[in-house]
Coordinates of C-alpha atoms and ligand atoms in Angstrom, one line a residue:
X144 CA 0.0 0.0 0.0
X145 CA 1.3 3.4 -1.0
X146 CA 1.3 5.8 2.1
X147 CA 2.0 8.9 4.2
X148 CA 0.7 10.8 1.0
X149 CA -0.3 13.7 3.0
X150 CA -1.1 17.0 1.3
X151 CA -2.8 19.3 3.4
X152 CA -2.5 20.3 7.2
X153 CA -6.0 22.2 8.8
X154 CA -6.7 22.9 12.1
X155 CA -10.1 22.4 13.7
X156 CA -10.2 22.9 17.5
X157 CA -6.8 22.2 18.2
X158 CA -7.1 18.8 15.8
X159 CA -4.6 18.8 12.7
X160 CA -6.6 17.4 10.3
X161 CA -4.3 15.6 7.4
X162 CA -5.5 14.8 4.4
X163 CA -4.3 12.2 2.4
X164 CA -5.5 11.9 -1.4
X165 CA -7.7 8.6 -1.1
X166 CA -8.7 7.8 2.8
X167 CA -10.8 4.9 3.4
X168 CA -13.4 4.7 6.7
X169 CA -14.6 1.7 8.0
X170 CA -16.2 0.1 11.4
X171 CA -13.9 -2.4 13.5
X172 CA -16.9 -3.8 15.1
X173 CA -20.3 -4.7 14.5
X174 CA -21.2 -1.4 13.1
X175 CA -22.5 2.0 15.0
X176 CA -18.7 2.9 16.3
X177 CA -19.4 6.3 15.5
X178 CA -18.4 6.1 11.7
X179 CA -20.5 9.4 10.7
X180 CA -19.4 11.6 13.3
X181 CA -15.7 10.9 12.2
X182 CA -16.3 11.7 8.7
X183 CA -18.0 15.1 9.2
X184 CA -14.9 16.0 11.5
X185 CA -12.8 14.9 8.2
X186 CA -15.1 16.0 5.7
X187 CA -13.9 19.5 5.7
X188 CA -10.4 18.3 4.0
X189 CA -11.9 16.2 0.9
X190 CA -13.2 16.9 -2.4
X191 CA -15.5 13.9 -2.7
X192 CA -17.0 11.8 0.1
X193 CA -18.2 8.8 -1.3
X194 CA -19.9 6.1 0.1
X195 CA -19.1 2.6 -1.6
X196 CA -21.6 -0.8 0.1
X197 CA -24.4 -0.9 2.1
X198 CA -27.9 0.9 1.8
X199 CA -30.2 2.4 4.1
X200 CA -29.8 -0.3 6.7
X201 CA -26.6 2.0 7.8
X202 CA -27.7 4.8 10.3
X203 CA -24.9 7.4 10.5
X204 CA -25.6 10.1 13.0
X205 CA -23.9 13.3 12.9
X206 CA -24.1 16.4 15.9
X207 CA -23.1 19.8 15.3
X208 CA -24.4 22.6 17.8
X209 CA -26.2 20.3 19.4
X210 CA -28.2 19.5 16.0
X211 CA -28.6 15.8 15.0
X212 CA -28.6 14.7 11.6
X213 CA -29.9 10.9 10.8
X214 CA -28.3 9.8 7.5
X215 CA -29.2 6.6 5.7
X216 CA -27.5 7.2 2.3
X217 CA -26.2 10.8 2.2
X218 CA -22.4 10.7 3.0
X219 CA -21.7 12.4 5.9
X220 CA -19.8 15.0 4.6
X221 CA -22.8 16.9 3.4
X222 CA -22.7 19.7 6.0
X223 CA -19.3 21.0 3.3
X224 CA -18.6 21.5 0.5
X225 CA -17.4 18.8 -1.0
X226 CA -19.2 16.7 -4.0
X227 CA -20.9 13.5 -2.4
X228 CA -21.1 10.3 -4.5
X229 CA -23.2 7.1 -3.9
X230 CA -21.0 4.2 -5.8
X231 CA -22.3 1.3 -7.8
X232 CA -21.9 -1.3 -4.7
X233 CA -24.4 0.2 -2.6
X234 CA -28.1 -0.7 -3.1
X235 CA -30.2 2.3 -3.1
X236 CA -34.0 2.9 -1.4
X237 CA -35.0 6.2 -3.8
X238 CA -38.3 6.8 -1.5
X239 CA -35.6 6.9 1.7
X240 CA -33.0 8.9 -0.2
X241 CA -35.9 11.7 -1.2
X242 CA -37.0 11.4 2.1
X243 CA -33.3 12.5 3.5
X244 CA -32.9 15.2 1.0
X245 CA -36.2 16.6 1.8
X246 CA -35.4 16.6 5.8
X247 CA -31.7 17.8 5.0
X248 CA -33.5 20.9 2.4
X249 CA -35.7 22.1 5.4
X250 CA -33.3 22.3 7.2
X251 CA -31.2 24.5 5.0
X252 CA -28.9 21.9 3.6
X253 CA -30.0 21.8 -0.2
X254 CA -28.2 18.5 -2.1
X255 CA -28.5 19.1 -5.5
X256 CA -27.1 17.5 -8.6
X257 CA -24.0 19.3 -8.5
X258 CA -24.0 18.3 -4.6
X259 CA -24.7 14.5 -5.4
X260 CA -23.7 11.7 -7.6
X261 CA -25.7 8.7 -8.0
X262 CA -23.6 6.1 -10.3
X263 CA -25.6 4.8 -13.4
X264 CA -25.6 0.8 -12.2
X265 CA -26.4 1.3 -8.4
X266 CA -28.8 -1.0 -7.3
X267 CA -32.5 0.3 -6.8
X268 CA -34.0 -1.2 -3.7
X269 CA -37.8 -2.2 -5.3
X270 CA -40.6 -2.4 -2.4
X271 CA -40.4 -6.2 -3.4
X272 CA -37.0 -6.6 -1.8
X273 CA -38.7 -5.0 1.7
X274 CA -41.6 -7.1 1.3
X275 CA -39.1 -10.1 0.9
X276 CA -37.1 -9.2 3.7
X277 CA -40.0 -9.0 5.6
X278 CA -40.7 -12.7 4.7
X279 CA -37.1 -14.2 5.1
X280 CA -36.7 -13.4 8.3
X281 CA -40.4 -14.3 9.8
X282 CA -39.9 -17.6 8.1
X283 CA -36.4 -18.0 9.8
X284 CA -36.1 -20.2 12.8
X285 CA -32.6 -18.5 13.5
X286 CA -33.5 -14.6 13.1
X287 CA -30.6 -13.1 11.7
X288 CA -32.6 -9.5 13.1
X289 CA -32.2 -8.0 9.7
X290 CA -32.8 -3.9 9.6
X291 CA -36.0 -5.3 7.3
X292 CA -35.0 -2.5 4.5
X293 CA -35.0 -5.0 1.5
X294 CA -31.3 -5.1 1.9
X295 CA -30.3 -8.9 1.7
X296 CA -32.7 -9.5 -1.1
X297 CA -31.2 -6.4 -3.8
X298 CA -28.0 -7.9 -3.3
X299 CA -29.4 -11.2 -4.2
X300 CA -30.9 -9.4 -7.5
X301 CA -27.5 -7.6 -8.2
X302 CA -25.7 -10.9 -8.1
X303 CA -28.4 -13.2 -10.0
X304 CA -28.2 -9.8 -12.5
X305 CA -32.2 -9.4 -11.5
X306 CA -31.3 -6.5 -10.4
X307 CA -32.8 -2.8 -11.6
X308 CA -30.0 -0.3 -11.8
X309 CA -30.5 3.6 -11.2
X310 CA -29.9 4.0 -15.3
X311 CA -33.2 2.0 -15.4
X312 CA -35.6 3.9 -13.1
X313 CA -34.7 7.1 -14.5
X314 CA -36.2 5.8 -18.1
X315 CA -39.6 4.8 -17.5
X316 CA -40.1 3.0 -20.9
X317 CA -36.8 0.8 -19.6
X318 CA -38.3 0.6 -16.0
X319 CA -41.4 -0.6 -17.4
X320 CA -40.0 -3.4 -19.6
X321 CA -37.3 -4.2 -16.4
X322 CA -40.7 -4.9 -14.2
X323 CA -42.7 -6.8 -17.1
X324 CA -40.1 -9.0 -17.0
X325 CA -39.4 -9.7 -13.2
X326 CA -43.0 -9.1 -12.5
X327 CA -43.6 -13.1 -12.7
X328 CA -40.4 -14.0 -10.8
X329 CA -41.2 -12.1 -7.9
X330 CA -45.0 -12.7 -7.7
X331 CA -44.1 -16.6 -7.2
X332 CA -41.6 -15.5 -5.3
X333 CA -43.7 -13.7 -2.6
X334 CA -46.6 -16.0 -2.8
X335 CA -44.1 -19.4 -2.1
X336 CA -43.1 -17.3 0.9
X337 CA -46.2 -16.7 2.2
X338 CA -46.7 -13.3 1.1
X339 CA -49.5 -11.3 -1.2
X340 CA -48.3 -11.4 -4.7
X341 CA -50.8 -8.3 -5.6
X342 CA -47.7 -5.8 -4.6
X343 CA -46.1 -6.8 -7.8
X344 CA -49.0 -4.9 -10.3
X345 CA -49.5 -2.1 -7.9
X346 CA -49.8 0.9 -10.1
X347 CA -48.8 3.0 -7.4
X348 CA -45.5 2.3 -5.7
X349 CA -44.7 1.7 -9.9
X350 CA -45.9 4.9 -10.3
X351 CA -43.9 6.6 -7.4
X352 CA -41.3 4.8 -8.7
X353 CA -41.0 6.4 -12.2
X354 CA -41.2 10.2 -10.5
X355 CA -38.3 9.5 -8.4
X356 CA -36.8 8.3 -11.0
X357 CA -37.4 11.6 -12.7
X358 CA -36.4 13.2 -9.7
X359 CA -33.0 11.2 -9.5
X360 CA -32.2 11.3 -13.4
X361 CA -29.9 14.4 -13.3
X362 CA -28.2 12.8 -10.5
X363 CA -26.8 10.2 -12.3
X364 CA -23.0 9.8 -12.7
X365 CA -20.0 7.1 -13.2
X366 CA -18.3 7.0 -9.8
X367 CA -15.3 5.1 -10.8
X368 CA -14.4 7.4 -13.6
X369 CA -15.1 10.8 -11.4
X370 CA -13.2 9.4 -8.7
X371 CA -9.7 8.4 -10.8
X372 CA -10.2 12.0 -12.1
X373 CA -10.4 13.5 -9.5
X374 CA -7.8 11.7 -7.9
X375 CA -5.6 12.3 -10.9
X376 CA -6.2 16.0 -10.2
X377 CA -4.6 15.7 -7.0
X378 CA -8.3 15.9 -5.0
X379 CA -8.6 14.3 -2.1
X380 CA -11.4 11.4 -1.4
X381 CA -12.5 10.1 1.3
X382 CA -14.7 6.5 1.6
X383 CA -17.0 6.3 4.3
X384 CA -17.8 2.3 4.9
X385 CA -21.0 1.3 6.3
X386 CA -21.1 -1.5 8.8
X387 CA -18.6 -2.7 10.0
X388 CA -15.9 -5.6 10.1
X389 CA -17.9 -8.2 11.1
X390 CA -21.3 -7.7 9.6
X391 CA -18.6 -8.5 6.1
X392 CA -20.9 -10.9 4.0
X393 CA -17.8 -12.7 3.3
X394 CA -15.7 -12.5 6.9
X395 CA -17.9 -11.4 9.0
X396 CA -20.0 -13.8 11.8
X397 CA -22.2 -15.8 9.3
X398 CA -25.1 -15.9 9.1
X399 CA -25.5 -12.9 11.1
X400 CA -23.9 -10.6 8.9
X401 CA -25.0 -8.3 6.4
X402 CA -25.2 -9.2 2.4
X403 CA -22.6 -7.1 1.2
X404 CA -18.5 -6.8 2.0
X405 CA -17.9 -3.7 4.9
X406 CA -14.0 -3.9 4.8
X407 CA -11.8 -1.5 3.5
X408 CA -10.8 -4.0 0.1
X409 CA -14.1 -3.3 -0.5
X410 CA -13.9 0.4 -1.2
X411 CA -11.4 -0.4 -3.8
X412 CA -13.4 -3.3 -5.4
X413 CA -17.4 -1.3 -5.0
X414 CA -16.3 1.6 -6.2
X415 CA -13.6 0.8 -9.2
X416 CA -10.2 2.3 -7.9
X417 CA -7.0 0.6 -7.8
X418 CA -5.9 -0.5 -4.1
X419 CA -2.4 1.2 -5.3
X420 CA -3.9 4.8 -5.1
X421 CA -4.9 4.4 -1.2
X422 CA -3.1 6.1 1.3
X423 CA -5.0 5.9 4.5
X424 CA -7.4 3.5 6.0
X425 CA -9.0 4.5 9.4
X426 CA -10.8 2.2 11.8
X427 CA -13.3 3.6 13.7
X428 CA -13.7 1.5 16.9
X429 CA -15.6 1.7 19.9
X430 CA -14.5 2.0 23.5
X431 CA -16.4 -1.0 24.4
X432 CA -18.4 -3.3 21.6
X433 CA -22.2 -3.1 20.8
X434 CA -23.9 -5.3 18.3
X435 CA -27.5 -4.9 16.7
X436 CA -29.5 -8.0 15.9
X437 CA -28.6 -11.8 16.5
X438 CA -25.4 -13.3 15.7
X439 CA -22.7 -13.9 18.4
X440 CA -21.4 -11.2 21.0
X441 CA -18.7 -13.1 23.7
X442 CA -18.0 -10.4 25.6
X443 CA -21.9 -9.3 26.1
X444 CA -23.5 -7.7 29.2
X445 CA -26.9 -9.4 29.6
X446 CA -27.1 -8.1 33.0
X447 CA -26.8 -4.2 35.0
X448 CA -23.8 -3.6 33.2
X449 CA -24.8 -3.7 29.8
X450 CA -28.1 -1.7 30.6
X451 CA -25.9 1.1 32.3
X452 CA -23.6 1.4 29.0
X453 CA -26.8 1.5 26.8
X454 CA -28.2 3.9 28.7
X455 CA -24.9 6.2 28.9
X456 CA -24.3 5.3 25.4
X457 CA -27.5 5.9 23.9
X458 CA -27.1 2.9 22.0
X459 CA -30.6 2.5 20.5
X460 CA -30.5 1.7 16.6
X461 CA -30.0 4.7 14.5
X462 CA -32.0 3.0 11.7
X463 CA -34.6 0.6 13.6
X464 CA -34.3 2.1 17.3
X465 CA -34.2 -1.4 18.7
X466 CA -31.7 -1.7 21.8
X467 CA -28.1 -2.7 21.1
X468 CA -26.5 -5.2 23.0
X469 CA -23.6 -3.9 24.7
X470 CA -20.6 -5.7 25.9
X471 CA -16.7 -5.2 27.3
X472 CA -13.8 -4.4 24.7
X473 CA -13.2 -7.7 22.7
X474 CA -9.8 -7.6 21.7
X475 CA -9.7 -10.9 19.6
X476 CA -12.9 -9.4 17.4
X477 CA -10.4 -6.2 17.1
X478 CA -7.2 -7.8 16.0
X479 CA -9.0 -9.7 13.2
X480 CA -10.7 -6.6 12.1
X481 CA -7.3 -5.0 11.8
X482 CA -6.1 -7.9 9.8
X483 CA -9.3 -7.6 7.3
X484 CA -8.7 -3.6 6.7
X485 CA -4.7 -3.4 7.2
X486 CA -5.8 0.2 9.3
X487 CA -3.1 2.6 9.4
X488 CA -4.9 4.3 12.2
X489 CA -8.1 4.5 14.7
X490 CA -10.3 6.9 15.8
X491 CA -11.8 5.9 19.2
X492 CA -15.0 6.8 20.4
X493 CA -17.3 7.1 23.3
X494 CA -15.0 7.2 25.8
X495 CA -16.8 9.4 27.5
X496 CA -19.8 6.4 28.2
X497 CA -17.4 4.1 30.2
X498 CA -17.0 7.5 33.0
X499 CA -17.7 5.8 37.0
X500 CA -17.1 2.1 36.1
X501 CA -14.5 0.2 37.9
X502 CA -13.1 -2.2 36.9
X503 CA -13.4 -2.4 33.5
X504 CA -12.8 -5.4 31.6
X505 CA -11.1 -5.8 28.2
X506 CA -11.4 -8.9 26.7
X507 CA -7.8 -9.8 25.9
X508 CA -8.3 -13.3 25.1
X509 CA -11.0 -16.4 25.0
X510 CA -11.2 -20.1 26.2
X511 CA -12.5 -22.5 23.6
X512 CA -12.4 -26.1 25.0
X513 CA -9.7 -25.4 27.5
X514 CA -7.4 -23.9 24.9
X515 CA -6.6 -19.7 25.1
X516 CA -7.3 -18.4 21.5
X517 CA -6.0 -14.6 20.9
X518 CA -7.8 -14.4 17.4
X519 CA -11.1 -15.8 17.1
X520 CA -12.0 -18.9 15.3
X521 CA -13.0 -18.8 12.1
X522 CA -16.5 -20.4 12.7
X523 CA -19.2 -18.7 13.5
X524 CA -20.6 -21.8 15.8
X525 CA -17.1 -22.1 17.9
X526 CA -17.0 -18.0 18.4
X527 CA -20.4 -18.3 19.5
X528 CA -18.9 -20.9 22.5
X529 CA -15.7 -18.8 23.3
X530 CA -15.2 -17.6 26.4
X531 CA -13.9 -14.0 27.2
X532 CA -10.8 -14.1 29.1
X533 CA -10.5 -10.5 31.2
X534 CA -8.0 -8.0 32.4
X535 CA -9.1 -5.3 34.5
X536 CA -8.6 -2.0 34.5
X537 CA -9.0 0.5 37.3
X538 CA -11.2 2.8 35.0
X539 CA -11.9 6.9 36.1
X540 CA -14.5 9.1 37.9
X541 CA -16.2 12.8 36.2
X542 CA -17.3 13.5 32.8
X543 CA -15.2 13.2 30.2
X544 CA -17.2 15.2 27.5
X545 CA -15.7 18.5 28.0
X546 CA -11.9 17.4 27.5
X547 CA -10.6 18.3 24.2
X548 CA -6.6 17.3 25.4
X549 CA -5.0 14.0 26.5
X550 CA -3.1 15.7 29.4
X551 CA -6.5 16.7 30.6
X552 CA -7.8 13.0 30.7
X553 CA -8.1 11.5 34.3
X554 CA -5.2 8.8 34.7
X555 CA -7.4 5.7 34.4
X556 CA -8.5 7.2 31.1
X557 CA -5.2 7.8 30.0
X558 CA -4.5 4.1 31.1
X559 CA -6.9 2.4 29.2
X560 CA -6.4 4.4 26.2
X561 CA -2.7 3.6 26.3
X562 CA -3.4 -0.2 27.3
X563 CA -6.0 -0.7 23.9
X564 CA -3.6 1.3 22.1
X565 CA -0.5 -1.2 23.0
X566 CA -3.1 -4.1 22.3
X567 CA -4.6 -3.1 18.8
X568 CA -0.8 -2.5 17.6
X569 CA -2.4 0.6 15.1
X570 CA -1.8 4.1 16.3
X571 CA -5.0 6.2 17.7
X572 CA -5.3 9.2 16.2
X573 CA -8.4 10.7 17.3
X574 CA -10.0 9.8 20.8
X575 CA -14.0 11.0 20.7
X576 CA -15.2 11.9 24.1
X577 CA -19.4 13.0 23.2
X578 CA -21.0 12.9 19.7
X579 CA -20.7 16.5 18.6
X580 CA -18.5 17.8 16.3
X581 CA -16.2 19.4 18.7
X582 CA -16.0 16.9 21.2
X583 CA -13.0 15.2 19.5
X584 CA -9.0 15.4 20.5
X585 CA -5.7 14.0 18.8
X586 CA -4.0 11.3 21.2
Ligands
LIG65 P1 -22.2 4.9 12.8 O1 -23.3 4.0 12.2 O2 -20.9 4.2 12.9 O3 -22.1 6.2 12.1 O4 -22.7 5.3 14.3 P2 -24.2 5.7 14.8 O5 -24.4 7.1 14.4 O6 -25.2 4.7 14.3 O7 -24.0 5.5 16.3 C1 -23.1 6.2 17.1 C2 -23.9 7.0 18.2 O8 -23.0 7.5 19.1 C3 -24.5 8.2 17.6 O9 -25.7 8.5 18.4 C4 -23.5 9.3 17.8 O10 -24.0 10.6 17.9 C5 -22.9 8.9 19.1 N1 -21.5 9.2 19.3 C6 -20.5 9.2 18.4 N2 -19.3 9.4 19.1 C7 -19.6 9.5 20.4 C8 -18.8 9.7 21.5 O11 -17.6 9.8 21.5 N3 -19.4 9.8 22.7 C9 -20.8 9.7 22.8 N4 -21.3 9.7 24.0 N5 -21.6 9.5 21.7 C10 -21.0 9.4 20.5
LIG66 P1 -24.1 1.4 10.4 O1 -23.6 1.8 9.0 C1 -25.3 -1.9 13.0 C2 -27.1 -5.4 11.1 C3 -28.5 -5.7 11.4 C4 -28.5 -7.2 11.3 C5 -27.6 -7.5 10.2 C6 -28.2 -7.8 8.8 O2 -25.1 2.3 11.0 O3 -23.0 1.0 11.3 P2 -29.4 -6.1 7.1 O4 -30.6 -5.3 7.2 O5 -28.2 -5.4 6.7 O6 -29.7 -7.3 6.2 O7 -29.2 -6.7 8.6 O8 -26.7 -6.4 10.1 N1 -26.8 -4.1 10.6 C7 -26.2 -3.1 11.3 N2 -25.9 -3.1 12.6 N3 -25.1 -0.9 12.2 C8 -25.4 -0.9 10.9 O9 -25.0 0.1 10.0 C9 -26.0 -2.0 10.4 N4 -26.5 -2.4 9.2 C10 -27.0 -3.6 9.3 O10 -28.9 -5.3 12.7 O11 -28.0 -7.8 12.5
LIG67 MG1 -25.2 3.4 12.7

């Protein structure tokens, strides 16, 4: 990997923000480390903030002057300048995109064409896939505790070429012959799962269809292309990654994972750039590990513990507001999401939540059938019966969320972010003590 391409030198509160030309963002854990409040403090320095898998499953939650923004599908550099692009990977819900735009436009943030790139072959998540999603997971007797946003099943379309691409619901005539055709594929589809078949000649989800296709039409761009230009300019881009390292389709904790790849190869591979042109990849980790939906967790807090984190935390599903289960740092879970993105640096947040517990545990290794692992197993079924193995930690008393300074950290914080630090083997960069803006500080 080329590196240390660094070009431009900002300050934001004290934080020297570097640029390089091509950054990629991902999650360490199971998603919800705090992915979007990292990239609006980044945005600032990049041209184009692009996001590369995923859909509107992802909940990315940005705070500035105590405002929140909820975004879905908008990169979260939209509060600048730069030029925001969805990529070809991602599978895209227009009625939730014109949904955020509308929110964001009332608010005073207008994202135009010239704002927003939508590549020509991006996915289009039909009300079919929802409906199927729906299906799937009632007729589960394992819940994988999907988002139920249709997610799964466009990726299933996209691979089995089923799929209707953005280039298609912006022509009607072609959106029109697209359905005709899958019309009978999906009716059996939904009625062999149970479900009403009648959704598939509803004029008027078709019809809401074709006006957001109108509406999306000028948005339409090639990704790939305006991102090697760009880059070949000597702009600066930045890929935000949805997710995270183990919700990966393809390493992650099958079957509990999501259906498309959240590691940083993935950037390179979604959005058609070279993995020579990428200078930086950031993990964004959490200072203690939560996890939406089913799938195993072996450092979870079923009991006080865990309730007093989510409640501290906040951690209630951006997307679906369901609770997240909360448990201790798992370093194991960590190493092997630095081996999967090769991160050349972390930003860690919520620091701030773990303020007044003592000890606290890190997970430093597990116990599967009397053997110590420090990576996890690669089976799903045998993580699921490991065994944390804990180290404790004398933790720290008062609120952390006005400190913008290491030296002004209490000792136990400075301990446990020097301990993690030593452990994950990657250099933190920024350490996020509350989820505004300006609630961040280099290590
Ligand atoms: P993402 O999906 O990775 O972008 O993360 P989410 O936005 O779904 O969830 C992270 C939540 O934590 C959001 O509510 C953020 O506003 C909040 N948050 C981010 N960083 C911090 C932090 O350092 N401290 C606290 N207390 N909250 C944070
Ligand atoms: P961000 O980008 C946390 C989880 C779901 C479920 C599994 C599969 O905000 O970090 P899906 O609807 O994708 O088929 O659900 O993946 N999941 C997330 N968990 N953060 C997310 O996104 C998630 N996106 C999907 O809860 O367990
Ligand atoms: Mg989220």
């Amino acid at each position: 990997m080329f590196m240390g391409n660094t070009n431009k030198i900002l300050l934001f509160n004290n934080l020297i923000l570097c640029s390089t030309m091509f950054t990629i963002i991902t999650g360490t854990q199971f998603g919800d480390e705090g992915k979007g409040k990292i990239v609006d403090l980044m945005a600032r320095e990049y041209d184009l903030i692009v996001r590369f898998q995923g859909g509107d499953n992802a909940g990315h939650t940005v705070v500035v002057n105590g405002k929140k923004y909820k975004l879905h599908l908008t990169p979260s550099g939209v509060l600048f300048d730069a030029r925001l692009l969805i990529g070809p990977g991602t599978v895209l819900n227009p009625q939730t995109l014109a949904r955020e735009l509308d929110t964001l436009a009332d608010d005073g943030t207008v994202v135009d064409e010239k704002k927003l790139g939508i590549d020509a072959k991006t996915s289009i998540i039909m009300p079919y896939h929802v409906e199927l999603d729906g299906l799937g997971e009632s007729a589960r007797s394992v819940k994988i505790g999907t988002t139920k946003r249709g997610i799964g099943y466009a990726y299933i379309d996209k691979v089995a070429r089923d799929e209707v691409q953005m280039a298609d619901l912006a022509d009607e005539e072609r959106l029109r012959r697209r359905l005709e055709e899958l019309t009978p594929i999906k009716a059996a589809q939904i009625q062999s799962m149970g479900g009403d078949p009648s959704i598939m000649e509803d004029e008027t989800w078709i019809r809401t269809y074709i006006e957001l296709g109108r509406r999306f039409a000028p948005f339409i761009a090639d990704v790939s292309h305006e991102i090697n230009t760009a880059l070949d300019k000597g702009k600066k881009v930045l890929a935000e990654g949805a997710q995270g390292a183990h919700l990966d389709v393809i390493h992650g904790t099958q079957k509990f994972v999501t259906s498309s790849s959240c590691i940083a190869g993935s950037a390179c591979a979604n959005l058609g750039v070279g993995p020579t042109r990428v200078d930086e990849v950031m993990g964004i980790l959490k200072a203690y590990i939560t996890r939406v939906g089913e799938g195993p967790l072996p450092t979870e807090l079923k009991d006080k513990m865990g309730d007093r984190i989510r409640e501290a935390g906040g951690e209630f599903g951006t997307t679906t507001g369901r609770p997240r289960r909360c448990g201790w740092f798992d370093l194991p879970l960590v190493k092997k999401s630095v081996a999967l993105n090769g991160y050349t640096q972390i930003a860690l947040t919520k620091l701030d939540v773990l303020s007044g517990i003592h000890p606290l545990k890190v997970c430093t290794a597990y116990e599967l059938d009397g053997v110590r692992l420090d990576y996890p197993p690669e089976s799903t079924a045998d993580l699921a019966r490991c065994v944390p193995v804990f180290e404790d930690l004398s933790g720290w008393e008062g609120d952390l969320t006005g400190i913008r300074s290491m030296d002004a950290l209490p000792d136990g914080a400075i301990e446990y972010l020097s301990r993690l630090e030593s452990l994950v083997g990657v250099p933190f960069k920024y350490i996020s003590v509350g989820p505004g803006r300006e609630q961040t500080f280099m290590k």
